Amino acid sequence: MLTKAEEVDSEAMLAEESAAAKTDQTVGWRDRVPVAVAAGLLMGFVFGLALEKTKVYVPQVIREQMLFRNWTMIKVFVTSTAVGTLVIGTLEHFGHIQRKCKAPVPLGLGLMKGHGGNVVGGLLLGIGMTLTGACPGTVLAQLGAGLTSAWWVMAGAMVGVFVFAYAHRWLVEASQKRFMNADGQECSTVDGLAHKPVWAVSLAMAAAMAGLVVLINHLQPWQDDILPIVHNPGAMKQVDLDPSATVWSPIVGGIIIGLLQVPSFLVMRTAIGTSSSYVTICGYICGVDPQRSDRAPYFTKFTNGAPKNLWQLALVVAVVLGSLTSAQLSDVSLDLSAGAIAEQHPAVSFFGGMLLLWGARLAGGCTSGHGISGMAQLCIASMVSVVAMFAGAIATAFAVYY
């Protein structure tokens, strides 16, 4: 025989179980963790494969791009952005998705029309990109391909996240909560400012970017960029998409990366990005700090177990696996001394890695989140960030290597 109190507790328990069951039934298939993880693994594997096959991850390729000597990076970057622009614009036009544009990131100083974080963060990321010969996405491919320098870059990146996360609270308080406070910031887009349909602007921009890639490749064929690194003319004649081939055309690789926006939006309802996963990893590691939630509240939204966070975590792990698989299948042997730029001292790689993540977190995205994805969504804040990234990278390249 139950007492009155026990009856109340029992009824409350049944009510909670009923509510939980109802909630579970209403959760969409895209919001389930197994789906998110599986999607991340599949997409990341293809992403890593494409990065390794095009050789855009090679440090010399990235550094010499900033000196306008090697155009592999721009061909991959612009092609993937063009395809992503066309894909995202088409999907939104037909009502299948809604863009996830990034708001401007202010520094809290009242400068640069609220884009201070985008500009300063982009500059820092660009400097780090030249010093390391990597970005938050390509360093993962470097790990898979077995580049020793990638471990130093990764170590610096992780330390950079720790420092940024623990300093974030102090910066917010010192600025009276204006630092990186995007409240009230408008997510401006090119189509919105032009008052034109998204499909029309997307088509025009994709066509312009495609024309730019064709022109650059006509003036400097991709084989000329890659030959000094692989020293194998036969590698250039193998059929694209052959997993055992040493090299794929950067245009083909860019198309594959751009098409990944389809499953990214249809399954996860967001665009591809990589730098947030570094925060998720560091946040879980910092879980050993019993006062983490007070000392580094910045970690909170990245460690809440949300499907999106776990999806991106699975994606970056799979990028490493995809690159590793590609390198093993082609038995690639690169000449990492090719070109005019020698490998950096580990201390430079470490410091550059810190700058990569300081910049990416301050700007609210990296070359993937702001570049390939943000620009493809016609986001003004992302375009500001990308211009700052390349400005910082190019200025550093000419100052250090020219």
Tab-separated table of C-alpha atoms in Angstrom:
chain	number	residue	atom	x	y	z
A	1	MET	CA	0.000	0.000	0.000
A	2	LEU	CA	1.557	3.286	-1.132
A	3	THR	CA	1.544	6.337	1.082
A	4	LYS	CA	0.244	9.624	-0.275
A	5	ALA	CA	3.780	10.918	-0.742
A	6	GLU	CA	4.827	7.751	-2.574
A	7	GLU	CA	1.809	8.042	-4.857
A	8	VAL	CA	2.761	11.612	-5.737
A	9	ASP	CA	6.372	10.560	-6.429
A	10	SER	CA	5.174	7.665	-8.575
A	11	GLU	CA	2.866	9.898	-10.586
A	12	ALA	CA	5.657	12.431	-11.076
A	13	MET	CA	8.002	9.693	-12.250
A	14	LEU	CA	5.427	8.396	-14.743
A	15	ALA	CA	4.859	11.939	-16.010
A	16	GLU	CA	8.610	12.436	-16.519
A	17	GLU	CA	8.916	9.109	-18.359
A	18	SER	CA	5.956	10.023	-20.569
A	19	ALA	CA	7.451	13.429	-21.357
A	20	ALA	CA	10.835	11.866	-22.138
A	21	ALA	CA	9.225	9.320	-24.450
A	22	LYS	CA	7.259	12.042	-26.205
A	23	THR	CA	10.397	14.147	-26.633
A	24	ASP	CA	12.291	11.175	-28.008
A	25	GLN	CA	9.536	10.580	-30.551
A	26	THR	CA	9.620	14.180	-31.726
A	27	VAL	CA	13.398	14.281	-32.171
A	28	GLY	CA	14.128	14.237	-35.881
A	29	TRP	CA	16.452	11.666	-37.368
A	30	ARG	CA	18.961	14.419	-38.129
A	31	ASP	CA	19.160	15.315	-34.445
A	32	ARG	CA	20.291	11.883	-33.348
A	33	VAL	CA	23.916	11.442	-32.330
A	34	PRO	CA	24.557	8.219	-34.341
A	35	VAL	CA	23.389	9.986	-37.513
A	36	ALA	CA	25.583	12.997	-36.792
A	37	VAL	CA	28.650	10.878	-36.097
A	38	ALA	CA	28.119	8.687	-39.177
A	39	ALA	CA	27.655	11.755	-41.380
A	40	GLY	CA	30.776	13.353	-39.945
A	41	LEU	CA	32.868	10.252	-40.536
A	42	LEU	CA	31.743	9.831	-44.153
A	43	MET	CA	32.078	13.503	-45.063
A	44	GLY	CA	35.393	13.894	-43.271
A	45	PHE	CA	36.871	10.861	-45.002
A	46	VAL	CA	36.008	12.275	-48.436
A	47	PHE	CA	37.266	15.716	-47.380
A	48	GLY	CA	40.601	14.283	-46.231
A	49	LEU	CA	40.932	12.186	-49.381
A	50	ALA	CA	40.402	15.231	-51.600
A	51	LEU	CA	42.867	17.366	-49.609
A	52	GLU	CA	45.575	14.723	-49.866
A	53	LYS	CA	45.007	13.931	-53.542
A	54	THR	CA	45.206	17.570	-54.618
A	55	LYS	CA	48.315	18.145	-52.451
A	56	VAL	CA	46.815	21.409	-51.210
A	57	TYR	CA	47.868	20.399	-47.688
A	58	VAL	CA	51.611	20.501	-48.476
A	59	PRO	CA	53.227	23.404	-46.540
A	60	GLN	CA	55.234	24.627	-49.534
A	61	VAL	CA	52.079	24.750	-51.662
A	62	ILE	CA	50.361	26.994	-49.122
A	63	ARG	CA	53.348	29.265	-48.499
A	64	GLU	CA	54.195	29.673	-52.168
A	65	GLN	CA	50.588	30.465	-52.937
A	66	MET	CA	51.038	33.543	-50.783
A	67	LEU	CA	54.002	34.515	-52.960
A	68	PHE	CA	51.933	33.876	-56.132
A	69	ARG	CA	54.286	31.102	-57.248
A	70	ASN	CA	51.980	28.107	-56.826
A	71	TRP	CA	48.249	28.365	-57.520
A	72	THR	CA	47.048	24.978	-56.268
A	73	MET	CA	45.507	26.397	-53.103
A	74	ILE	CA	43.494	29.078	-54.895
A	75	LYS	CA	42.258	26.572	-57.470
A	76	VAL	CA	40.970	24.218	-54.771
A	77	PHE	CA	39.653	27.025	-52.562
A	78	VAL	CA	37.839	28.996	-55.255
A	79	THR	CA	36.473	25.917	-57.021
A	80	SER	CA	35.047	24.455	-53.819
A	81	THR	CA	33.563	27.840	-52.897
A	82	ALA	CA	32.021	28.236	-56.363
A	83	VAL	CA	30.408	24.800	-56.228
A	84	GLY	CA	29.264	25.377	-52.651
A	85	THR	CA	27.756	28.741	-53.635
A	86	LEU	CA	25.772	27.140	-56.437
A	87	VAL	CA	24.657	24.214	-54.274
A	88	ILE	CA	23.601	26.295	-51.255
A	89	GLY	CA	21.868	28.950	-53.347
A	90	THR	CA	19.910	26.303	-55.263
A	91	LEU	CA	18.902	24.349	-52.159
A	92	GLU	CA	17.696	27.494	-50.391
A	93	HIS	CA	15.841	28.751	-53.465
A	94	PHE	CA	13.788	25.559	-53.567
A	95	GLY	CA	13.150	25.692	-49.828
A	96	HIS	CA	15.221	22.668	-48.811
A	97	ILE	CA	17.589	24.521	-46.475
A	98	GLN	CA	18.137	27.803	-44.701
A	99	ARG	CA	21.565	29.380	-44.707
A	100	LYS	CA	23.532	29.657	-41.445
A	101	CYS	CA	25.322	32.938	-42.058
A	102	LYS	CA	27.788	34.209	-39.493
A	103	ALA	CA	27.228	37.540	-37.756
A	104	PRO	CA	30.060	40.089	-37.519
A	105	VAL	CA	32.347	39.572	-34.525
A	106	PRO	CA	33.050	42.830	-32.654
A	107	LEU	CA	36.079	43.491	-30.469
A	108	GLY	CA	34.063	45.807	-28.292
A	109	LEU	CA	36.042	48.890	-29.297
A	110	GLY	CA	33.425	50.390	-31.575
A	111	LEU	CA	35.722	50.084	-34.606
A	112	MET	CA	35.424	48.601	-38.100
A	113	LYS	CA	31.608	48.624	-37.997
A	114	GLY	CA	31.467	45.641	-35.699
A	115	HIS	CA	33.852	43.525	-37.789
A	116	GLY	CA	36.877	44.001	-35.539
A	117	GLY	CA	37.085	40.335	-34.599
A	118	ASN	CA	36.776	39.309	-38.241
A	119	VAL	CA	39.601	41.624	-39.288
A	120	VAL	CA	42.033	41.039	-36.404
A	121	GLY	CA	41.220	37.339	-36.200
A	122	GLY	CA	41.598	36.951	-39.941
A	123	LEU	CA	44.975	38.697	-39.901
A	124	LEU	CA	46.241	36.457	-37.072
A	125	LEU	CA	45.012	33.338	-38.841
A	126	GLY	CA	46.676	34.440	-42.073
A	127	ILE	CA	50.005	35.054	-40.337
A	128	GLY	CA	49.776	31.624	-38.738
A	129	MET	CA	48.853	30.071	-42.068
A	130	THR	CA	52.058	31.288	-43.707
A	131	LEU	CA	54.284	30.446	-40.736
A	132	THR	CA	52.927	26.894	-40.478
A	133	GLY	CA	52.082	26.198	-44.095
A	134	ALA	CA	48.728	24.969	-42.815
A	135	CYS	CA	45.240	25.951	-41.698
A	136	PRO	CA	42.958	24.261	-39.143
A	137	GLY	CA	41.671	21.931	-41.865
A	138	THR	CA	44.815	21.104	-43.841
A	139	VAL	CA	46.885	20.360	-40.728
A	140	LEU	CA	44.587	17.362	-40.231
A	141	ALA	CA	45.477	16.117	-43.717
A	142	GLN	CA	49.148	16.715	-42.888
A	143	LEU	CA	48.811	14.450	-39.841
A	144	GLY	CA	47.285	11.709	-41.988
A	145	ALA	CA	49.987	12.070	-44.633
A	146	GLY	CA	52.702	11.753	-41.994
A	147	LEU	CA	54.214	15.249	-41.961
A	148	THR	CA	56.227	15.717	-38.776
A	149	SER	CA	55.691	19.469	-38.701
A	150	ALA	CA	51.942	18.908	-38.333
A	151	TRP	CA	52.392	17.614	-34.783
A	152	TRP	CA	54.047	20.876	-33.741
A	153	VAL	CA	51.322	22.894	-35.434
A	154	MET	CA	48.622	20.815	-33.773
A	155	ALA	CA	50.260	21.178	-30.370
A	156	GLY	CA	50.411	24.949	-30.796
A	157	ALA	CA	46.794	25.024	-31.945
A	158	MET	CA	45.592	23.142	-28.870
A	159	VAL	CA	47.580	25.363	-26.516
A	160	GLY	CA	46.164	28.352	-28.384
A	161	VAL	CA	42.616	27.162	-27.689
A	162	PHE	CA	43.375	26.651	-23.980
A	163	VAL	CA	44.814	30.156	-23.677
A	164	PHE	CA	41.983	31.749	-25.657
A	165	ALA	CA	39.224	29.981	-23.729
A	166	TYR	CA	40.601	30.886	-20.304
A	167	ALA	CA	41.349	34.466	-21.381
A	168	HIS	CA	37.935	34.888	-22.984
A	169	ARG	CA	36.097	35.479	-19.717
A	170	TRP	CA	38.596	38.125	-18.623
A	171	LEU	CA	38.343	39.912	-21.987
A	172	VAL	CA	34.545	39.880	-21.838
A	173	GLU	CA	34.545	41.347	-18.325
A	174	ALA	CA	37.231	43.917	-19.146
A	175	SER	CA	35.209	45.155	-22.127
A	176	GLN	CA	31.975	45.270	-20.118
A	177	LYS	CA	30.624	42.328	-22.112
A	178	ARG	CA	31.222	43.972	-25.480
A	179	PHE	CA	34.054	41.625	-26.550
A	180	MET	CA	32.778	39.166	-29.194
A	181	ASN	CA	29.196	40.042	-28.285
A	182	ALA	CA	27.229	39.608	-31.502
A	183	ASP	CA	23.876	40.550	-29.962
A	184	GLY	CA	22.122	42.936	-32.292
A	185	GLN	CA	24.629	42.327	-35.092
A	186	GLU	CA	22.963	41.808	-38.454
A	187	CYS	CA	24.013	38.820	-40.567
A	188	SER	CA	24.421	40.718	-43.827
A	189	THR	CA	24.593	38.867	-47.135
A	190	VAL	CA	25.442	39.965	-50.661
A	191	ASP	CA	21.978	39.100	-51.966
A	192	GLY	CA	20.368	40.983	-49.080
A	193	LEU	CA	22.405	44.137	-49.706
A	194	ALA	CA	21.795	43.896	-53.465
A	195	HIS	CA	18.080	43.142	-52.970
A	196	LYS	CA	18.346	40.307	-55.468
A	197	PRO	CA	17.187	36.655	-55.261
A	198	VAL	CA	19.698	34.322	-53.653
A	199	TRP	CA	19.716	32.001	-56.678
A	200	ALA	CA	20.599	34.841	-59.052
A	201	VAL	CA	23.466	36.179	-56.934
A	202	SER	CA	24.740	32.663	-56.232
A	203	LEU	CA	24.733	31.810	-59.931
A	204	ALA	CA	26.552	35.023	-60.851
A	205	MET	CA	29.212	34.604	-58.166
A	206	ALA	CA	29.721	30.912	-58.940
A	207	ALA	CA	30.156	31.739	-62.638
A	208	ALA	CA	32.663	34.494	-61.836
A	209	MET	CA	34.688	32.203	-59.571
A	210	ALA	CA	34.606	29.385	-62.129
A	211	GLY	CA	35.859	31.760	-64.807
A	212	LEU	CA	38.687	32.890	-62.523
A	213	VAL	CA	39.804	29.297	-61.930
A	214	VAL	CA	39.718	28.485	-65.646
A	215	LEU	CA	41.793	31.583	-66.423
A	216	ILE	CA	44.387	30.870	-63.730
A	217	ASN	CA	44.678	27.245	-64.798
A	218	HIS	CA	45.118	28.333	-68.423
A	219	LEU	CA	47.945	30.688	-67.482
A	220	GLN	CA	49.572	28.192	-65.102
A	221	PRO	CA	48.413	24.560	-65.552
A	222	TRP	CA	48.003	22.644	-62.306
A	223	GLN	CA	50.546	20.051	-63.426
A	224	ASP	CA	53.257	22.725	-63.407
A	225	ASP	CA	52.462	23.525	-59.786
A	226	ILE	CA	52.581	19.923	-58.578
A	227	LEU	CA	55.451	18.470	-60.619
A	228	PRO	CA	58.272	19.921	-58.443
A	229	ILE	CA	56.745	18.213	-55.410
A	230	VAL	CA	55.982	14.722	-56.733
A	231	HIS	CA	58.753	14.426	-59.352
A	232	ASN	CA	56.606	11.975	-61.284
A	233	PRO	CA	55.235	13.109	-64.671
A	234	GLY	CA	53.256	9.877	-64.892
A	235	ALA	CA	51.266	10.877	-61.844
A	236	MET	CA	49.742	13.736	-63.834
A	237	LYS	CA	48.367	11.377	-66.467
A	238	GLN	CA	46.431	9.107	-64.172
A	239	VAL	CA	42.650	9.312	-64.232
A	240	ASP	CA	41.056	11.620	-61.667
A	241	LEU	CA	39.056	9.846	-58.947
A	242	ASP	CA	41.356	6.822	-59.105
A	243	PRO	CA	42.073	6.294	-55.376
A	244	SER	CA	45.503	4.850	-56.179
A	245	ALA	CA	46.523	7.913	-58.204
A	246	THR	CA	49.223	10.106	-56.708
A	247	VAL	CA	47.589	13.398	-57.668
A	248	TRP	CA	44.164	14.652	-58.669
A	249	SER	CA	43.454	17.931	-60.400
A	250	PRO	CA	42.802	20.695	-57.850
A	251	ILE	CA	39.680	21.565	-59.816
A	252	VAL	CA	38.290	18.048	-59.433
A	253	GLY	CA	39.221	18.041	-55.752
A	254	GLY	CA	37.583	21.434	-55.298
A	255	ILE	CA	34.370	20.196	-56.899
A	256	ILE	CA	34.269	17.224	-54.517
A	257	ILE	CA	34.797	19.444	-51.468
A	258	GLY	CA	32.138	21.885	-52.660
A	259	LEU	CA	29.611	19.083	-53.149
A	260	LEU	CA	30.064	18.084	-49.507
A	261	GLN	CA	27.853	21.055	-48.680
A	262	VAL	CA	24.894	18.990	-49.920
A	263	PRO	CA	25.001	16.313	-47.187
A	264	SER	CA	26.252	18.904	-44.694
A	265	PHE	CA	23.105	21.001	-45.046
A	266	LEU	CA	20.596	18.256	-45.784
A	267	VAL	CA	21.732	16.089	-42.862
A	268	MET	CA	23.167	18.524	-40.308
A	269	ARG	CA	21.488	21.752	-41.479
A	270	THR	CA	24.783	23.618	-41.316
A	271	ALA	CA	27.932	24.211	-43.372
A	272	ILE	CA	31.337	22.579	-43.196
A	273	GLY	CA	33.831	23.895	-40.647
A	274	THR	CA	36.725	22.523	-38.611
A	275	SER	CA	38.079	24.967	-36.027
A	276	SER	CA	35.201	24.557	-33.550
A	277	SER	CA	36.189	20.917	-33.116
A	278	TYR	CA	39.478	22.031	-31.553
A	279	VAL	CA	37.465	23.848	-28.892
A	280	THR	CA	35.324	20.761	-28.305
A	281	ILE	CA	38.384	18.569	-27.800
A	282	CYS	CA	40.092	21.053	-25.499
A	283	GLY	CA	36.864	21.607	-23.601
A	284	TYR	CA	36.519	17.920	-22.813
A	285	ILE	CA	40.173	17.753	-21.757
A	286	CYS	CA	39.634	20.747	-19.476
A	287	GLY	CA	36.811	18.827	-17.856
A	288	VAL	CA	39.448	17.731	-15.331
A	289	ASP	CA	39.333	21.297	-14.028
A	290	PRO	CA	36.523	21.293	-11.441
A	291	GLN	CA	36.058	25.036	-11.952
A	292	ARG	CA	36.075	24.969	-15.740
A	293	SER	CA	32.525	26.300	-16.052
A	294	ASP	CA	33.504	29.365	-14.018
A	295	ARG	CA	37.025	29.886	-15.307
A	296	ALA	CA	36.346	29.103	-18.986
A	297	PRO	CA	32.613	29.344	-19.750
A	298	TYR	CA	33.609	29.708	-23.421
A	299	PHE	CA	33.840	25.895	-23.558
A	300	THR	CA	30.241	25.337	-22.465
A	301	LYS	CA	28.420	25.441	-25.802
A	302	PHE	CA	31.082	23.261	-27.430
A	303	THR	CA	30.904	20.464	-24.849
A	304	ASN	CA	27.160	20.082	-24.381
A	305	GLY	CA	26.974	16.848	-26.364
A	306	ALA	CA	24.968	18.491	-29.157
A	307	PRO	CA	24.862	16.445	-32.389
A	308	LYS	CA	26.475	19.312	-34.323
A	309	ASN	CA	29.531	19.340	-32.039
A	310	LEU	CA	29.916	15.563	-32.250
A	311	TRP	CA	29.411	15.684	-36.026
A	312	GLN	CA	32.279	18.119	-36.459
A	313	LEU	CA	34.430	16.119	-34.060
A	314	ALA	CA	33.822	12.975	-36.134
A	315	LEU	CA	34.502	14.973	-39.309
A	316	VAL	CA	37.981	16.130	-38.273
A	317	VAL	CA	38.967	12.642	-37.094
A	318	ALA	CA	37.857	11.264	-40.461
A	319	VAL	CA	39.832	13.934	-42.355
A	320	VAL	CA	42.982	12.450	-40.837
A	321	LEU	CA	41.848	8.925	-41.779
A	322	GLY	CA	40.932	9.971	-45.319
A	323	SER	CA	44.303	11.595	-45.868
A	324	LEU	CA	46.096	8.592	-44.364
A	325	THR	CA	44.179	6.197	-46.628
A	326	SER	CA	44.874	8.301	-49.723
A	327	ALA	CA	48.596	8.516	-48.977
A	328	GLN	CA	48.820	4.764	-48.363
A	329	LEU	CA	46.899	3.839	-51.518
A	330	SER	CA	49.102	5.980	-53.740
A	331	ASP	CA	52.301	5.208	-51.857
A	332	VAL	CA	53.095	8.895	-52.198
A	333	SER	CA	56.605	10.187	-51.683
A	334	LEU	CA	56.811	13.957	-51.678
A	335	ASP	CA	59.850	16.178	-51.996
A	336	LEU	CA	59.183	18.502	-49.073
A	337	SER	CA	62.345	20.447	-49.829
A	338	ALA	CA	61.017	21.493	-53.230
A	339	GLY	CA	60.546	25.184	-53.844
A	340	ALA	CA	62.280	28.179	-52.414
A	341	ILE	CA	60.880	27.852	-48.896
A	342	ALA	CA	62.467	25.446	-46.438
A	343	GLU	CA	60.662	23.748	-43.571
A	344	GLN	CA	60.243	25.821	-40.427
A	345	HIS	CA	61.814	25.307	-37.023
A	346	PRO	CA	59.423	23.440	-34.672
A	347	ALA	CA	59.148	26.542	-32.468
A	348	VAL	CA	57.866	28.558	-35.441
A	349	SER	CA	55.354	25.823	-36.299
A	350	PHE	CA	54.176	25.745	-32.679
A	351	PHE	CA	53.742	29.514	-32.465
A	352	GLY	CA	52.072	29.588	-35.860
A	353	GLY	CA	49.648	26.917	-34.681
A	354	MET	CA	48.688	29.106	-31.736
A	355	LEU	CA	48.036	32.014	-34.093
A	356	LEU	CA	45.869	29.810	-36.307
A	357	LEU	CA	43.430	29.043	-33.516
A	358	TRP	CA	43.602	32.442	-31.858
A	359	GLY	CA	42.652	33.937	-35.194
A	360	ALA	CA	40.008	31.347	-36.032
A	361	ARG	CA	38.250	31.703	-32.688
A	362	LEU	CA	38.486	35.489	-32.658
A	363	ALA	CA	37.076	35.677	-36.195
A	364	GLY	CA	34.444	33.033	-35.455
A	365	GLY	CA	35.649	30.660	-38.164
A	366	CYS	CA	38.592	29.475	-40.248
A	367	THR	CA	39.390	28.931	-43.918
A	368	SER	CA	36.677	26.257	-44.000
A	369	GLY	CA	33.979	27.912	-41.907
A	370	HIS	CA	34.439	31.442	-43.268
A	371	GLY	CA	36.098	30.623	-46.576
A	372	ILE	CA	34.626	27.552	-48.237
A	373	SER	CA	31.327	27.752	-46.339
A	374	GLY	CA	30.803	31.376	-45.312
A	375	MET	CA	31.582	32.847	-48.708
A	376	ALA	CA	29.426	30.178	-50.350
A	377	GLN	CA	26.536	31.511	-48.244
A	378	LEU	CA	27.248	35.047	-49.509
A	379	CYS	CA	28.021	36.167	-45.954
A	380	ILE	CA	29.612	39.627	-45.677
A	381	ALA	CA	31.331	38.896	-42.329
A	382	SER	CA	32.932	35.804	-43.846
A	383	MET	CA	34.175	37.761	-46.851
A	384	VAL	CA	35.735	40.350	-44.531
A	385	SER	CA	37.432	37.535	-42.612
A	386	VAL	CA	38.777	35.858	-45.748
A	387	VAL	CA	40.186	39.119	-47.126
A	388	ALA	CA	41.931	39.677	-43.789
A	389	MET	CA	43.252	36.088	-43.773
A	390	PHE	CA	44.860	36.395	-47.180
A	391	ALA	CA	46.127	39.900	-46.427
A	392	GLY	CA	47.881	38.632	-43.307
A	393	ALA	CA	49.200	35.546	-45.068
A	394	ILE	CA	50.494	37.381	-48.133
A	395	ALA	CA	52.110	40.190	-46.112
A	396	THR	CA	53.855	37.636	-43.888
A	397	ALA	CA	55.061	35.612	-46.879
A	398	PHE	CA	56.627	38.619	-48.551
A	399	ALA	CA	58.108	39.872	-45.285
A	400	VAL	CA	59.647	36.521	-44.313
A	401	TYR	CA	60.308	34.602	-47.535
A	402	TYR	CA	60.552	36.985	-50.467
